[in-house]
PDB file of C-alpha atoms in Angstrom:
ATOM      1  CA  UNK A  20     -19.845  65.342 -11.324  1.00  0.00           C
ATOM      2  CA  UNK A  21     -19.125  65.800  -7.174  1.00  0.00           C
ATOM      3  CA  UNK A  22     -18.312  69.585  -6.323  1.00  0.00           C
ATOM      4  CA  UNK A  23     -15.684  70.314  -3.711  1.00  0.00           C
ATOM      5  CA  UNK A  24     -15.377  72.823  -1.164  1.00  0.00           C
ATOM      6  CA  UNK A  25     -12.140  73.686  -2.242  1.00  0.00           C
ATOM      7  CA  UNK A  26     -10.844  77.429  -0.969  1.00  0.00           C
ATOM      8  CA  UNK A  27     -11.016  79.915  -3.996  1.00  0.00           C
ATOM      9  CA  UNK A  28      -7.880  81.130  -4.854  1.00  0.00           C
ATOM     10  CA  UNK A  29      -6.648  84.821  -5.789  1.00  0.00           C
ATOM     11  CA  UNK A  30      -7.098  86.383  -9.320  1.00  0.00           C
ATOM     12  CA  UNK A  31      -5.601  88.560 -11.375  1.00  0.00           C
ATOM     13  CA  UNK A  32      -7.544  92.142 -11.213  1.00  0.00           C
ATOM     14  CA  UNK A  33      -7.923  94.311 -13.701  1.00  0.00           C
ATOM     15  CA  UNK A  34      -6.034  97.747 -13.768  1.00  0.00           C
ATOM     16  CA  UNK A  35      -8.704  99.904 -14.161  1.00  0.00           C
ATOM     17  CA  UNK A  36     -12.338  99.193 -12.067  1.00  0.00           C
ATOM     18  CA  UNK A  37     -15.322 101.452 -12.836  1.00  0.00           C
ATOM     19  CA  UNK A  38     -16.762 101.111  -9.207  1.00  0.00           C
ATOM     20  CA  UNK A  39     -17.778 104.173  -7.620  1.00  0.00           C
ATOM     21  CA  UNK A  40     -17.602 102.620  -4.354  1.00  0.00           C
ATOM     22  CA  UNK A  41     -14.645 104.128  -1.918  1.00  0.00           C
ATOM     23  CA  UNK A  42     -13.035 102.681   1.126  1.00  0.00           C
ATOM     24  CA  UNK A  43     -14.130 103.958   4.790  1.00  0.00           C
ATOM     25  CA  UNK A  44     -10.559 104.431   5.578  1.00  0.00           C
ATOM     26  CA  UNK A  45      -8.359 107.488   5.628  1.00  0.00           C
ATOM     27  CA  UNK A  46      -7.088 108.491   2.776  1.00  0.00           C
ATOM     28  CA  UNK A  47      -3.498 107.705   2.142  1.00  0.00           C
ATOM     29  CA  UNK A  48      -1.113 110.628   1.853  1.00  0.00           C
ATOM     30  CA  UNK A  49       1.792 110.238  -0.650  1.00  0.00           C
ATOM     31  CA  UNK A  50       4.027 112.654   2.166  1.00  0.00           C
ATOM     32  CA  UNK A  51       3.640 110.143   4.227  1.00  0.00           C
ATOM     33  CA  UNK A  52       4.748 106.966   2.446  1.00  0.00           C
ATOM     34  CA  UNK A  53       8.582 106.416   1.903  1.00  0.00           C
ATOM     35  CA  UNK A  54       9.320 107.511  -1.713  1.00  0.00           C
ATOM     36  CA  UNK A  55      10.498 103.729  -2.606  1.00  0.00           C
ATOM     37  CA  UNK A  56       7.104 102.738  -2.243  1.00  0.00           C
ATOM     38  CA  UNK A  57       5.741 105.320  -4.611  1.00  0.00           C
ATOM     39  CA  UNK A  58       5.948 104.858  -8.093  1.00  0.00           C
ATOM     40  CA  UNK A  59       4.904 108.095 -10.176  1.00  0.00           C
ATOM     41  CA  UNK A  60       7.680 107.659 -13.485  1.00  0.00           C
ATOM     42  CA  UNK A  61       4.802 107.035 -15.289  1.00  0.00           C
ATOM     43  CA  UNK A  62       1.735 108.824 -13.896  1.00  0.00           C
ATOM     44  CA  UNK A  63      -0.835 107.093 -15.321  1.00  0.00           C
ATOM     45  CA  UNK A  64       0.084 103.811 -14.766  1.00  0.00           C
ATOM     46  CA  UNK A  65       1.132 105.105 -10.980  1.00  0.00           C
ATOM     47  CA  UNK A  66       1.699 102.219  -8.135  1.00  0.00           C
ATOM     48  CA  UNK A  67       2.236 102.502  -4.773  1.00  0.00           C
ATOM     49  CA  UNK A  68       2.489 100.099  -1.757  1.00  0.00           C
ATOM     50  CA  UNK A  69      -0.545  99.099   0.088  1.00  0.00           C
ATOM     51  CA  UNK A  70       0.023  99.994   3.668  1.00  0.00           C
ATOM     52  CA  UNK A  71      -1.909  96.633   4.914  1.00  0.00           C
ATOM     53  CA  UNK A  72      -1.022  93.692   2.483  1.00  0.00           C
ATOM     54  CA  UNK A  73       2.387  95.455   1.449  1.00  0.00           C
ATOM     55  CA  UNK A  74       1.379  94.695  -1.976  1.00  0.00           C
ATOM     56  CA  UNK A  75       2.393  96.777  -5.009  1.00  0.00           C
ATOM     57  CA  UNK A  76      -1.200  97.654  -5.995  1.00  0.00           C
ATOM     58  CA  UNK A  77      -1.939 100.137  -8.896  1.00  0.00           C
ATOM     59  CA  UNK A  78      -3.814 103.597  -8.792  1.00  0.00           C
ATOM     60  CA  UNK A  79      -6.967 104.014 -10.434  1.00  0.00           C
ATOM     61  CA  UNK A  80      -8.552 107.204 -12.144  1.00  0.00           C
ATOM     62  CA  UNK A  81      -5.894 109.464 -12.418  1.00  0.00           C
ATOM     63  CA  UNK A  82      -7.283 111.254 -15.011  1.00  0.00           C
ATOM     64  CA  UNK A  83     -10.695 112.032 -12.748  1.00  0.00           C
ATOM     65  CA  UNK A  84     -11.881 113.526  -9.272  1.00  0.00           C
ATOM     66  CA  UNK A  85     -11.138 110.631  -6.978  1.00  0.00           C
ATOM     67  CA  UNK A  86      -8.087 108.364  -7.094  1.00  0.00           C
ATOM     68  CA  UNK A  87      -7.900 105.108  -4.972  1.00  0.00           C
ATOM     69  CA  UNK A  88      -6.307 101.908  -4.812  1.00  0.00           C
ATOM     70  CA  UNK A  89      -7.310  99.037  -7.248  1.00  0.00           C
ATOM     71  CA  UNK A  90      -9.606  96.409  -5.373  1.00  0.00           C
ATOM     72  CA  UNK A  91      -6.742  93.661  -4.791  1.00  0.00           C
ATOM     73  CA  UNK A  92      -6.522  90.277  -2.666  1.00  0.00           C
ATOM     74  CA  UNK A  93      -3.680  90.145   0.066  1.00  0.00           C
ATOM     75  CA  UNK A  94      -2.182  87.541  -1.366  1.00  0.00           C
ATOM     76  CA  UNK A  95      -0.197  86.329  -4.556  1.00  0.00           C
ATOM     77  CA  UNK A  96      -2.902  85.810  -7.695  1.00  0.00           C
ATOM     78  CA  UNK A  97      -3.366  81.991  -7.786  1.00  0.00           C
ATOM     79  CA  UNK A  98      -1.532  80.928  -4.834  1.00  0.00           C
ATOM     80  CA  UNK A  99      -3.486  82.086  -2.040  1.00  0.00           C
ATOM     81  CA  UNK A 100      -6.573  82.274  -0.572  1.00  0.00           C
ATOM     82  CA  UNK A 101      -9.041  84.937  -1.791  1.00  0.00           C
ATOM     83  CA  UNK A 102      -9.255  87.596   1.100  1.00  0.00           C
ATOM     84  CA  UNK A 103     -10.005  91.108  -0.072  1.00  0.00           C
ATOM     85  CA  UNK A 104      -7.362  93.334   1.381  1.00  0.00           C
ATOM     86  CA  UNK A 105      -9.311  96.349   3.122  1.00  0.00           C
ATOM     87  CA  UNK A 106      -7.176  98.770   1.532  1.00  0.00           C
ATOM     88  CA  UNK A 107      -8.868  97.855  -1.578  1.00  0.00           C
ATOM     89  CA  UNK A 108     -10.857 101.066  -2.990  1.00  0.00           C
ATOM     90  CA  UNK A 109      -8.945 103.681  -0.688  1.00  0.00           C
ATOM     91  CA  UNK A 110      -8.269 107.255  -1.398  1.00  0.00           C
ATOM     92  CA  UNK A 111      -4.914 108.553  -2.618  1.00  0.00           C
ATOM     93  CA  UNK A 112      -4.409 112.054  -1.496  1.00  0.00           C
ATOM     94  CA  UNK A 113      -1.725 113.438  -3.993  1.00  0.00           C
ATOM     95  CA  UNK A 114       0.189 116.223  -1.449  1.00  0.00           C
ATOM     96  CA  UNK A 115       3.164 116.203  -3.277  1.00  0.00           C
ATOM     97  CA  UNK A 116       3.932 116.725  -7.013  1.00  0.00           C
ATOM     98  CA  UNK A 117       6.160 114.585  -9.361  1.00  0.00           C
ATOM     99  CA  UNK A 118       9.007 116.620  -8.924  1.00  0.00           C
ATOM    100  CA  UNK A 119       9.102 116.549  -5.339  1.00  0.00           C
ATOM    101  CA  UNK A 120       9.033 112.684  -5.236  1.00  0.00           C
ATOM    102  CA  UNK A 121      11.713 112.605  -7.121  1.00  0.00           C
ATOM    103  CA  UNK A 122      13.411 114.822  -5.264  1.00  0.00           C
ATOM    104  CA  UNK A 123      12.815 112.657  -2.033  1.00  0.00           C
ATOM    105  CA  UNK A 124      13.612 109.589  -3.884  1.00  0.00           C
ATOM    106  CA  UNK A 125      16.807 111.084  -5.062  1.00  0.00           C
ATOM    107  CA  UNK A 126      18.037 112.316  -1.441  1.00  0.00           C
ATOM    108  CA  UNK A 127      16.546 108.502  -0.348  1.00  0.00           C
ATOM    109  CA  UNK A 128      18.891 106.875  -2.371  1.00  0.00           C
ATOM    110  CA  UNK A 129      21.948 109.285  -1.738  1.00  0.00           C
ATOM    111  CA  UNK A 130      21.391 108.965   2.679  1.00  0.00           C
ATOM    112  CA  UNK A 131      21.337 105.367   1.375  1.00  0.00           C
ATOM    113  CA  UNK A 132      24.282 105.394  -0.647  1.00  0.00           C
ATOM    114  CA  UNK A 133      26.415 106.692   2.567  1.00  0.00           C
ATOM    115  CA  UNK A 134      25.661 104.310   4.811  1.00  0.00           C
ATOM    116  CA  UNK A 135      27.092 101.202   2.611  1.00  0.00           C
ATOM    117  CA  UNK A 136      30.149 100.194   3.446  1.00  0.00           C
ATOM    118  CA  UNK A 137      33.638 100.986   1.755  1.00  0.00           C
ATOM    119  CA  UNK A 138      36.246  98.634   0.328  1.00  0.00           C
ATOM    120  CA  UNK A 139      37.459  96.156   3.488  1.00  0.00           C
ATOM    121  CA  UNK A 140      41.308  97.605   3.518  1.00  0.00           C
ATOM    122  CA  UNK A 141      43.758  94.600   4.229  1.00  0.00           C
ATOM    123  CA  UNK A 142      44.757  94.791   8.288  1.00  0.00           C
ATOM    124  CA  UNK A 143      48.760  96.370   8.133  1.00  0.00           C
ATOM    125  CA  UNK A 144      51.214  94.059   9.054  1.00  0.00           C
ATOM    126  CA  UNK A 145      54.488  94.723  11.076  1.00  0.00           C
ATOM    127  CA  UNK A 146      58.117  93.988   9.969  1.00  0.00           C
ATOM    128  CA  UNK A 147      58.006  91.100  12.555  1.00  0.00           C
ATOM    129  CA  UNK A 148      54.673  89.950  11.699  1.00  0.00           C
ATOM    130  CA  UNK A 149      55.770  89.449   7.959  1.00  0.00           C
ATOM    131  CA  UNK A 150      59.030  87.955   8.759  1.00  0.00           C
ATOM    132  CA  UNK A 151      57.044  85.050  11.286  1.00  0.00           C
ATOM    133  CA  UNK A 152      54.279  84.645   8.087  1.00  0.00           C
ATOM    134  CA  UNK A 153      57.395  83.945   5.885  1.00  0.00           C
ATOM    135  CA  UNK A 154      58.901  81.834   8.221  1.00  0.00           C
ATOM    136  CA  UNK A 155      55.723  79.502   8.466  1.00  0.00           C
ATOM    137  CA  UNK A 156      55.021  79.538   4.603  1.00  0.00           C
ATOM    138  CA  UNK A 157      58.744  78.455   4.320  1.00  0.00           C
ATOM    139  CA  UNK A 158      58.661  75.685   6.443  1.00  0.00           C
ATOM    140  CA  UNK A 159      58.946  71.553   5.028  1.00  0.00           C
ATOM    141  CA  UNK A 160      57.661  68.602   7.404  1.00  0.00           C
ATOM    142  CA  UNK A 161      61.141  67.782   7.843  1.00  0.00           C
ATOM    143  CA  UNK A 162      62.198  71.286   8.540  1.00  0.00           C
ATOM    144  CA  UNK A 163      59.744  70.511  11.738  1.00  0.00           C
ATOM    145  CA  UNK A 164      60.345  67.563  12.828  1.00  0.00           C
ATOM    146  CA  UNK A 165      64.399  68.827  12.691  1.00  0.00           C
ATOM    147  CA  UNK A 166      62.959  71.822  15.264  1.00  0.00           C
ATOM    148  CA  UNK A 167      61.098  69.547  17.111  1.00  0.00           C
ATOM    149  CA  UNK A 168      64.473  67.140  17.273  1.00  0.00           C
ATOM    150  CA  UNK A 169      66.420  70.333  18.816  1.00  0.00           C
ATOM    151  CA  UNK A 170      64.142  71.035  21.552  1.00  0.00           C
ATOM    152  CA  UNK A 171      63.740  67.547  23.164  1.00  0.00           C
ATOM    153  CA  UNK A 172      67.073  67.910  25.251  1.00  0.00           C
ATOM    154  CA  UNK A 173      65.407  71.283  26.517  1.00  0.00           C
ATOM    155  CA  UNK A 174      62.156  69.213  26.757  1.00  0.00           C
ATOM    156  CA  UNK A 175      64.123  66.562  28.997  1.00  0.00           C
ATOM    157  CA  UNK A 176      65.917  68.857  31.129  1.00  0.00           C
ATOM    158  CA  UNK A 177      63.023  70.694  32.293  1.00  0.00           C
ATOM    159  CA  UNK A 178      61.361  66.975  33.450  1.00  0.00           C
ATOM    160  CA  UNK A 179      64.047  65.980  35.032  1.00  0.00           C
ATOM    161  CA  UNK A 180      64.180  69.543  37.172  1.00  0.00           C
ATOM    162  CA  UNK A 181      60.382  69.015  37.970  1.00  0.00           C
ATOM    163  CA  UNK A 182      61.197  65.600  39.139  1.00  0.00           C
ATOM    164  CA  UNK A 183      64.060  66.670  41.379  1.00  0.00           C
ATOM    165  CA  UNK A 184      63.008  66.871  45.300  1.00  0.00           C
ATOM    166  CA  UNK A 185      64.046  69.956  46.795  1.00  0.00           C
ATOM    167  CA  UNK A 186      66.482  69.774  49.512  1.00  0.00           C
ATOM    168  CA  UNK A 187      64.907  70.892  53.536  1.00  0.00           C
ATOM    169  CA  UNK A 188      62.366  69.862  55.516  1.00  0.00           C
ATOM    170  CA  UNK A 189      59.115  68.675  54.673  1.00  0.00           C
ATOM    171  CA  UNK A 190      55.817  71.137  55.304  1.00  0.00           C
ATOM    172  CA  UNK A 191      54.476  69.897  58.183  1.00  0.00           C
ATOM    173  CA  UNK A 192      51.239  70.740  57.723  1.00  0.00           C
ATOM    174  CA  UNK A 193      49.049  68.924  55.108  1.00  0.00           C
ATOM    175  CA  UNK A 194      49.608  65.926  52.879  1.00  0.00           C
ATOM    176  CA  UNK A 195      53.080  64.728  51.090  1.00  0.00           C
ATOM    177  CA  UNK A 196      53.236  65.787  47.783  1.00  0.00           C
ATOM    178  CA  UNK A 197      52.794  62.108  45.221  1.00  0.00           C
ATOM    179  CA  UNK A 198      56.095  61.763  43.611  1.00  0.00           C
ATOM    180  CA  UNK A 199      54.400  59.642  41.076  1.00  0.00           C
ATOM    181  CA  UNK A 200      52.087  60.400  38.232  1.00  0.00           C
ATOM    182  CA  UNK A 201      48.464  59.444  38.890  1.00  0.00           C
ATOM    183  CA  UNK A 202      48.037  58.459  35.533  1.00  0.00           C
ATOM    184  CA  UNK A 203      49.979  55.704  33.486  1.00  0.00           C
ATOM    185  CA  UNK A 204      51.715  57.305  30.788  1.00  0.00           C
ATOM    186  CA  UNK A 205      50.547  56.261  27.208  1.00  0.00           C
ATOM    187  CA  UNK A 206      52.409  54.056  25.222  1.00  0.00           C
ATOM    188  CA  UNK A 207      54.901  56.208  22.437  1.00  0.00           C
ATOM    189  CA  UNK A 208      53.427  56.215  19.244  1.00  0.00           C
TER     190      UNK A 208
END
């Protein structure tokens, strides 16, 4: 049997460790954390965010002197590599009680809850503006092409005015104006 040098990959940890050891870190101080990354509805089985990985990572010893972060890997358990976040083993400082996290969490959500938008109200529409909407869902092909019809004599008439050479003398200055198009006009479809 060959052995590879594969890269180990995460774990699962266990909730509770029975190390003694203790980060050389600051401890972290619930004030300080928002209060949706603090999770004390059940306080023994208490979570928080870690502040490095951004992890959900458990609380250990709640029920003894020192409470500290669970020794956890930065990455998801079985997908990534095995890198000890250095969070792991850091002291909790509890500076605020249950209560007041939920009190926090409570005015989070409600500072949160007035900055979502309302109900999109439909734009008001004019007399004129419904009448022209009414007019265009009305409409038939033929009803178009019978509009159309009606404003080629208009259409013509303004041509043959653009056409028409103005009567009196010719600028003297600069070149005569082309009388015919540049372009050769397309073939009617």
């Amino acid at each position: 049997m060959s052995i590879t040098a594969a890269m180990p990959t995460a774990k699962e940890r266990p909730r509770r460790t029975r190390t003694k050891r203790v980060s050389a870190l600051p401890a972290i101080k619930l004030s300080r954390l928002l209060p949706s990354h603090i999770d004390l509805r059940d306080p023994l089985k208490a979570v928080l965010v870690c502040a490095d990985c951004e992890t959900w990572v458990p609380i250990t010893g709640m029920q003894s002197k020192v409470q500290k972060l669970v020794p956890h890997h930065t990455g998801k358990a079985h997908v990534a590599a095995a890198l000890h976040c250095r969070s792991s083993n850091r002291r909790v400082e509890f500076d605020m009680t249950i209560p007041e996290w939920r009190q926090a969490l409570t005015d989070a959500v409600t500072e949160a809850s007035s900055r979502q938008a309302t109900a999109v109200l439909p734009k008001a529409f004019s007399p004129q503006t419904d009448r022209t909407l009414r007019a265009r869902a009305e409409r038939t092909p033929a009803g178009r092409v019978a509009d159309w019809n009606a404003a080629l004599p208009r259409v013509a008439d303004a041509d043959k005015n653009r056409l028409a050479v103005p009567a009196g003398d010719a600028p003297t200055e600069g070149p005569a104006v082309p009388l015919d198009t540049l372009h050769p006009q397309r073939p009617a479809r």
